[in-house]
PDB file of C-alpha atoms in Angstrom:
ATOM      1  CA  MET A  22     -13.506  13.324   2.825  1.00  0.00           C
ATOM      2  CA  ASP A  23     -15.406  12.301  -0.290  1.00  0.00           C
ATOM      3  CA  TYR A  24     -14.224   9.752  -2.841  1.00  0.00           C
ATOM      4  CA  GLU A  25     -12.836  12.349  -5.281  1.00  0.00           C
ATOM      5  CA  GLN A  26     -10.721  13.942  -2.536  1.00  0.00           C
ATOM      6  CA  LYS A  27      -9.578  10.519  -1.365  1.00  0.00           C
ATOM      7  CA  ALA A  28      -8.588   9.576  -4.913  1.00  0.00           C
ATOM      8  CA  GLN A  29      -6.706  12.840  -5.409  1.00  0.00           C
ATOM      9  CA  HIS A  30      -4.885  12.237  -2.120  1.00  0.00           C
ATOM     10  CA  ALA A  31      -3.503   8.942  -3.477  1.00  0.00           C
ATOM     11  CA  VAL A  32      -2.569  10.512  -6.819  1.00  0.00           C
ATOM     12  CA  ASP A  33      -0.773  13.388  -5.055  1.00  0.00           C
ATOM     13  CA  LEU A  34       1.207  11.173  -2.678  1.00  0.00           C
ATOM     14  CA  LEU A  35       2.124   8.140  -4.727  1.00  0.00           C
ATOM     15  CA  GLY A  36       5.012   8.354  -7.120  1.00  0.00           C
ATOM     16  CA  GLU A  37       6.223   5.624  -9.434  1.00  0.00           C
ATOM     17  CA  LYS A  38       7.245   3.453  -6.457  1.00  0.00           C
ATOM     18  CA  VAL A  39       5.501   2.449  -3.248  1.00  0.00           C
ATOM     19  CA  LEU A  40       7.053   0.882  -0.171  1.00  0.00           C
ATOM     20  CA  VAL A  41       5.458  -2.299   1.161  1.00  0.00           C
ATOM     21  CA  VAL A  42       6.103  -4.517   4.174  1.00  0.00           C
ATOM     22  CA  LEU A  43       6.693  -8.144   3.273  1.00  0.00           C
ATOM     23  CA  ALA A  44       5.502 -11.071   5.377  1.00  0.00           C
ATOM     24  CA  LYS A  45       8.840 -12.771   4.686  1.00  0.00           C
ATOM     25  CA  GLU A  46      11.944 -12.376   2.557  1.00  0.00           C
ATOM     26  CA  LEU A  47      11.431 -12.765  -1.176  1.00  0.00           C
ATOM     27  CA  ASP A  48      12.225 -16.185  -2.553  1.00  0.00           C
ATOM     28  CA  PRO A  49      14.254 -15.689  -5.757  1.00  0.00           C
ATOM     29  CA  GLU A  50      12.787 -18.943  -7.096  1.00  0.00           C
ATOM     30  CA  SER A  51       9.178 -17.811  -6.587  1.00  0.00           C
ATOM     31  CA  LYS A  52       6.907 -15.325  -8.330  1.00  0.00           C
ATOM     32  CA  VAL A  53       4.917 -14.730  -5.120  1.00  0.00           C
ATOM     33  CA  ILE A  54       5.092 -11.531  -3.068  1.00  0.00           C
ATOM     34  CA  GLU A  55       3.518 -11.939   0.363  1.00  0.00           C
ATOM     35  CA  LEU A  56       2.476  -8.604   1.858  1.00  0.00           C
ATOM     36  CA  GLN A  57       2.260  -8.334   5.634  1.00  0.00           C
ATOM     37  CA  ASP A  58      -1.135  -7.562   7.056  1.00  0.00           C
ATOM     38  CA  TYR A  59      -1.951  -6.134  10.469  1.00  0.00           C
ATOM     39  CA  ILE A  60      -5.061  -5.924  12.634  1.00  0.00           C
ATOM     40  CA  ARG A  61      -6.443  -2.627  13.918  1.00  0.00           C
ATOM     41  CA  GLU A  62      -9.809  -2.411  15.639  1.00  0.00           C
ATOM     42  CA  GLU A  63     -10.591  -5.974  14.550  1.00  0.00           C
ATOM     43  CA  THR A  64     -10.024  -5.123  10.876  1.00  0.00           C
ATOM     44  CA  SER A  65      -7.214  -6.582   8.795  1.00  0.00           C
ATOM     45  CA  PHE A  66      -5.296  -4.115   6.645  1.00  0.00           C
ATOM     46  CA  ILE A  67      -2.147  -4.019   4.548  1.00  0.00           C
ATOM     47  CA  PRO A  68      -0.010  -0.916   5.024  1.00  0.00           C
ATOM     48  CA  PHE A  69       1.837   0.718   2.150  1.00  0.00           C
ATOM     49  CA  PHE A  70       3.902   3.858   2.152  1.00  0.00           C
ATOM     50  CA  SER A  71       4.528   6.759  -0.175  1.00  0.00           C
ATOM     51  CA  SER A  72       8.169   7.029   0.949  1.00  0.00           C
ATOM     52  CA  LYS A  73      10.811   5.698   3.306  1.00  0.00           C
ATOM     53  CA  GLU A  74      10.321   8.885   5.327  1.00  0.00           C
ATOM     54  CA  SER A  75       6.636   8.146   5.900  1.00  0.00           C
ATOM     55  CA  PHE A  76       7.514   4.558   6.864  1.00  0.00           C
ATOM     56  CA  ASP A  77      10.090   5.834   9.369  1.00  0.00           C
ATOM     57  CA  GLN A  78       7.570   8.315  10.775  1.00  0.00           C
ATOM     58  CA  SER A  79       4.963   5.558  11.085  1.00  0.00           C
ATOM     59  CA  THR A  80       7.328   3.270  12.990  1.00  0.00           C
ATOM     60  CA  ASN A  81       9.104   6.007  14.956  1.00  0.00           C
ATOM     61  CA  GLY A  82      12.279   5.028  13.110  1.00  0.00           C
ATOM     62  CA  LYS A  83      12.278   1.537  14.648  1.00  0.00           C
ATOM     63  CA  GLY A  84      10.994  -0.438  11.678  1.00  0.00           C
ATOM     64  CA  LEU A  85       8.734  -3.457  12.045  1.00  0.00           C
ATOM     65  CA  GLY A  86      11.213  -6.304  12.007  1.00  0.00           C
ATOM     66  CA  LYS A  87       9.959  -7.288   8.560  1.00  0.00           C
ATOM     67  CA  PRO A  88      11.598  -6.867   5.158  1.00  0.00           C
ATOM     68  CA  LEU A  89      10.636  -3.850   3.047  1.00  0.00           C
ATOM     69  CA  LEU A  90      10.287  -3.719  -0.710  1.00  0.00           C
ATOM     70  CA  SER A  91      10.149  -0.697  -2.976  1.00  0.00           C
ATOM     71  CA  ILE A  92       7.833  -1.808  -5.751  1.00  0.00           C
ATOM     72  CA  ASP A  93       6.598  -0.223  -8.950  1.00  0.00           C
ATOM     73  CA  ARG A  94       3.205   1.380  -8.305  1.00  0.00           C
ATOM     74  CA  ARG A  95       1.696  -0.269 -11.386  1.00  0.00           C
ATOM     75  CA  MET A  96       2.786  -3.707 -10.199  1.00  0.00           C
ATOM     76  CA  PHE A  97       1.427  -3.006  -6.716  1.00  0.00           C
ATOM     77  CA  ILE A  98      -1.969  -2.033  -8.143  1.00  0.00           C
ATOM     78  CA  GLN A  99      -1.977  -5.181 -10.286  1.00  0.00           C
ATOM     79  CA  ILE A 100      -1.431  -7.485  -7.306  1.00  0.00           C
ATOM     80  CA  VAL A 101      -3.828  -5.921  -4.781  1.00  0.00           C
ATOM     81  CA  ASN A 102      -6.880  -7.948  -3.880  1.00  0.00           C
ATOM     82  CA  PRO A 103      -9.925  -5.750  -4.604  1.00  0.00           C
ATOM     83  CA  GLU A 104     -11.564  -6.844  -1.341  1.00  0.00           C
ATOM     84  CA  HIS A 105      -8.646  -6.110   1.010  1.00  0.00           C
ATOM     85  CA  VAL A 106      -8.147  -2.869   2.921  1.00  0.00           C
ATOM     86  CA  PHE A 107      -4.910  -0.964   2.265  1.00  0.00           C
ATOM     87  CA  VAL A 108      -3.724   1.879   4.483  1.00  0.00           C
ATOM     88  CA  LEU A 109      -1.479   4.488   2.899  1.00  0.00           C
ATOM     89  CA  ASP A 110       1.096   6.001   5.280  1.00  0.00           C
ATOM     90  CA  ALA A 111      -0.348   4.349   8.405  1.00  0.00           C
ATOM     91  CA  LYS A 112       0.018   6.412  11.595  1.00  0.00           C
ATOM     92  CA  CYS A 113       1.079   9.520   9.640  1.00  0.00           C
ATOM     93  CA  GLU A 114      -0.739  12.802   9.024  1.00  0.00           C
ATOM     94  CA  THR A 115      -1.275  11.626   5.445  1.00  0.00           C
ATOM     95  CA  GLU A 116      -2.897   8.287   6.446  1.00  0.00           C
ATOM     96  CA  MET A 117      -5.791   7.192   4.265  1.00  0.00           C
ATOM     97  CA  SER A 118      -7.583   3.843   3.844  1.00  0.00           C
ATOM     98  CA  TYR A 119      -8.533   2.375   0.483  1.00  0.00           C
ATOM     99  CA  THR A 120      -9.949  -0.896  -0.684  1.00  0.00           C
ATOM    100  CA  GLY A 121      -8.011  -2.684  -3.386  1.00  0.00           C
ATOM    101  CA  GLU A 122     -10.919  -1.968  -5.708  1.00  0.00           C
ATOM    102  CA  GLU A 123     -10.636   1.776  -5.032  1.00  0.00           C
ATOM    103  CA  LEU A 124      -6.899   1.716  -5.770  1.00  0.00           C
ATOM    104  CA  GLN A 125      -7.562  -0.070  -9.049  1.00  0.00           C
ATOM    105  CA  GLU A 126     -10.194   2.549  -9.962  1.00  0.00           C
ATOM    106  CA  ILE A 127      -7.845   5.415  -9.050  1.00  0.00           C
ATOM    107  CA  PHE A 128      -4.972   3.970 -11.109  1.00  0.00           C
ATOM    108  CA  PRO A 129      -6.716   2.149 -13.986  1.00  0.00           C
ATOM    109  CA  GLU A 130      -3.666   2.438 -16.244  1.00  0.00           C
ATOM    110  CA  ALA A 131      -1.986  -0.203 -14.081  1.00  0.00           C
ATOM    111  CA  LEU A 132      -4.515  -2.771 -15.273  1.00  0.00           C
ATOM    112  CA  GLU A 133      -4.161  -1.978 -18.968  1.00  0.00           C
ATOM    113  CA  ASP A 134      -2.013  -4.230 -21.128  1.00  0.00           C
TER     114      ASP A 134
END
């Protein structure tokens, strides 16, 4: 799949909210959101999901034992590290990997003031 198709895939799947897995519960006194990363084939990645249904499909309905957060897509794009790998809908038919930089290029409006 070329870059344009990959970009369109993200645009087609992602609505105004994305679902992320947190490393730990949010601290109401903090402004930090810690996203959980995982290792697959010796590569670290951060999963994110287009819907609760895709998350349930990915985990066979068992969850991951970590808190989930539905977050505004614009905010998610603002906080991604350009160098990290993000996997959309991991273990689903719609799975696709992106770097943080690619996500920021696909959704540039998130970085505008």
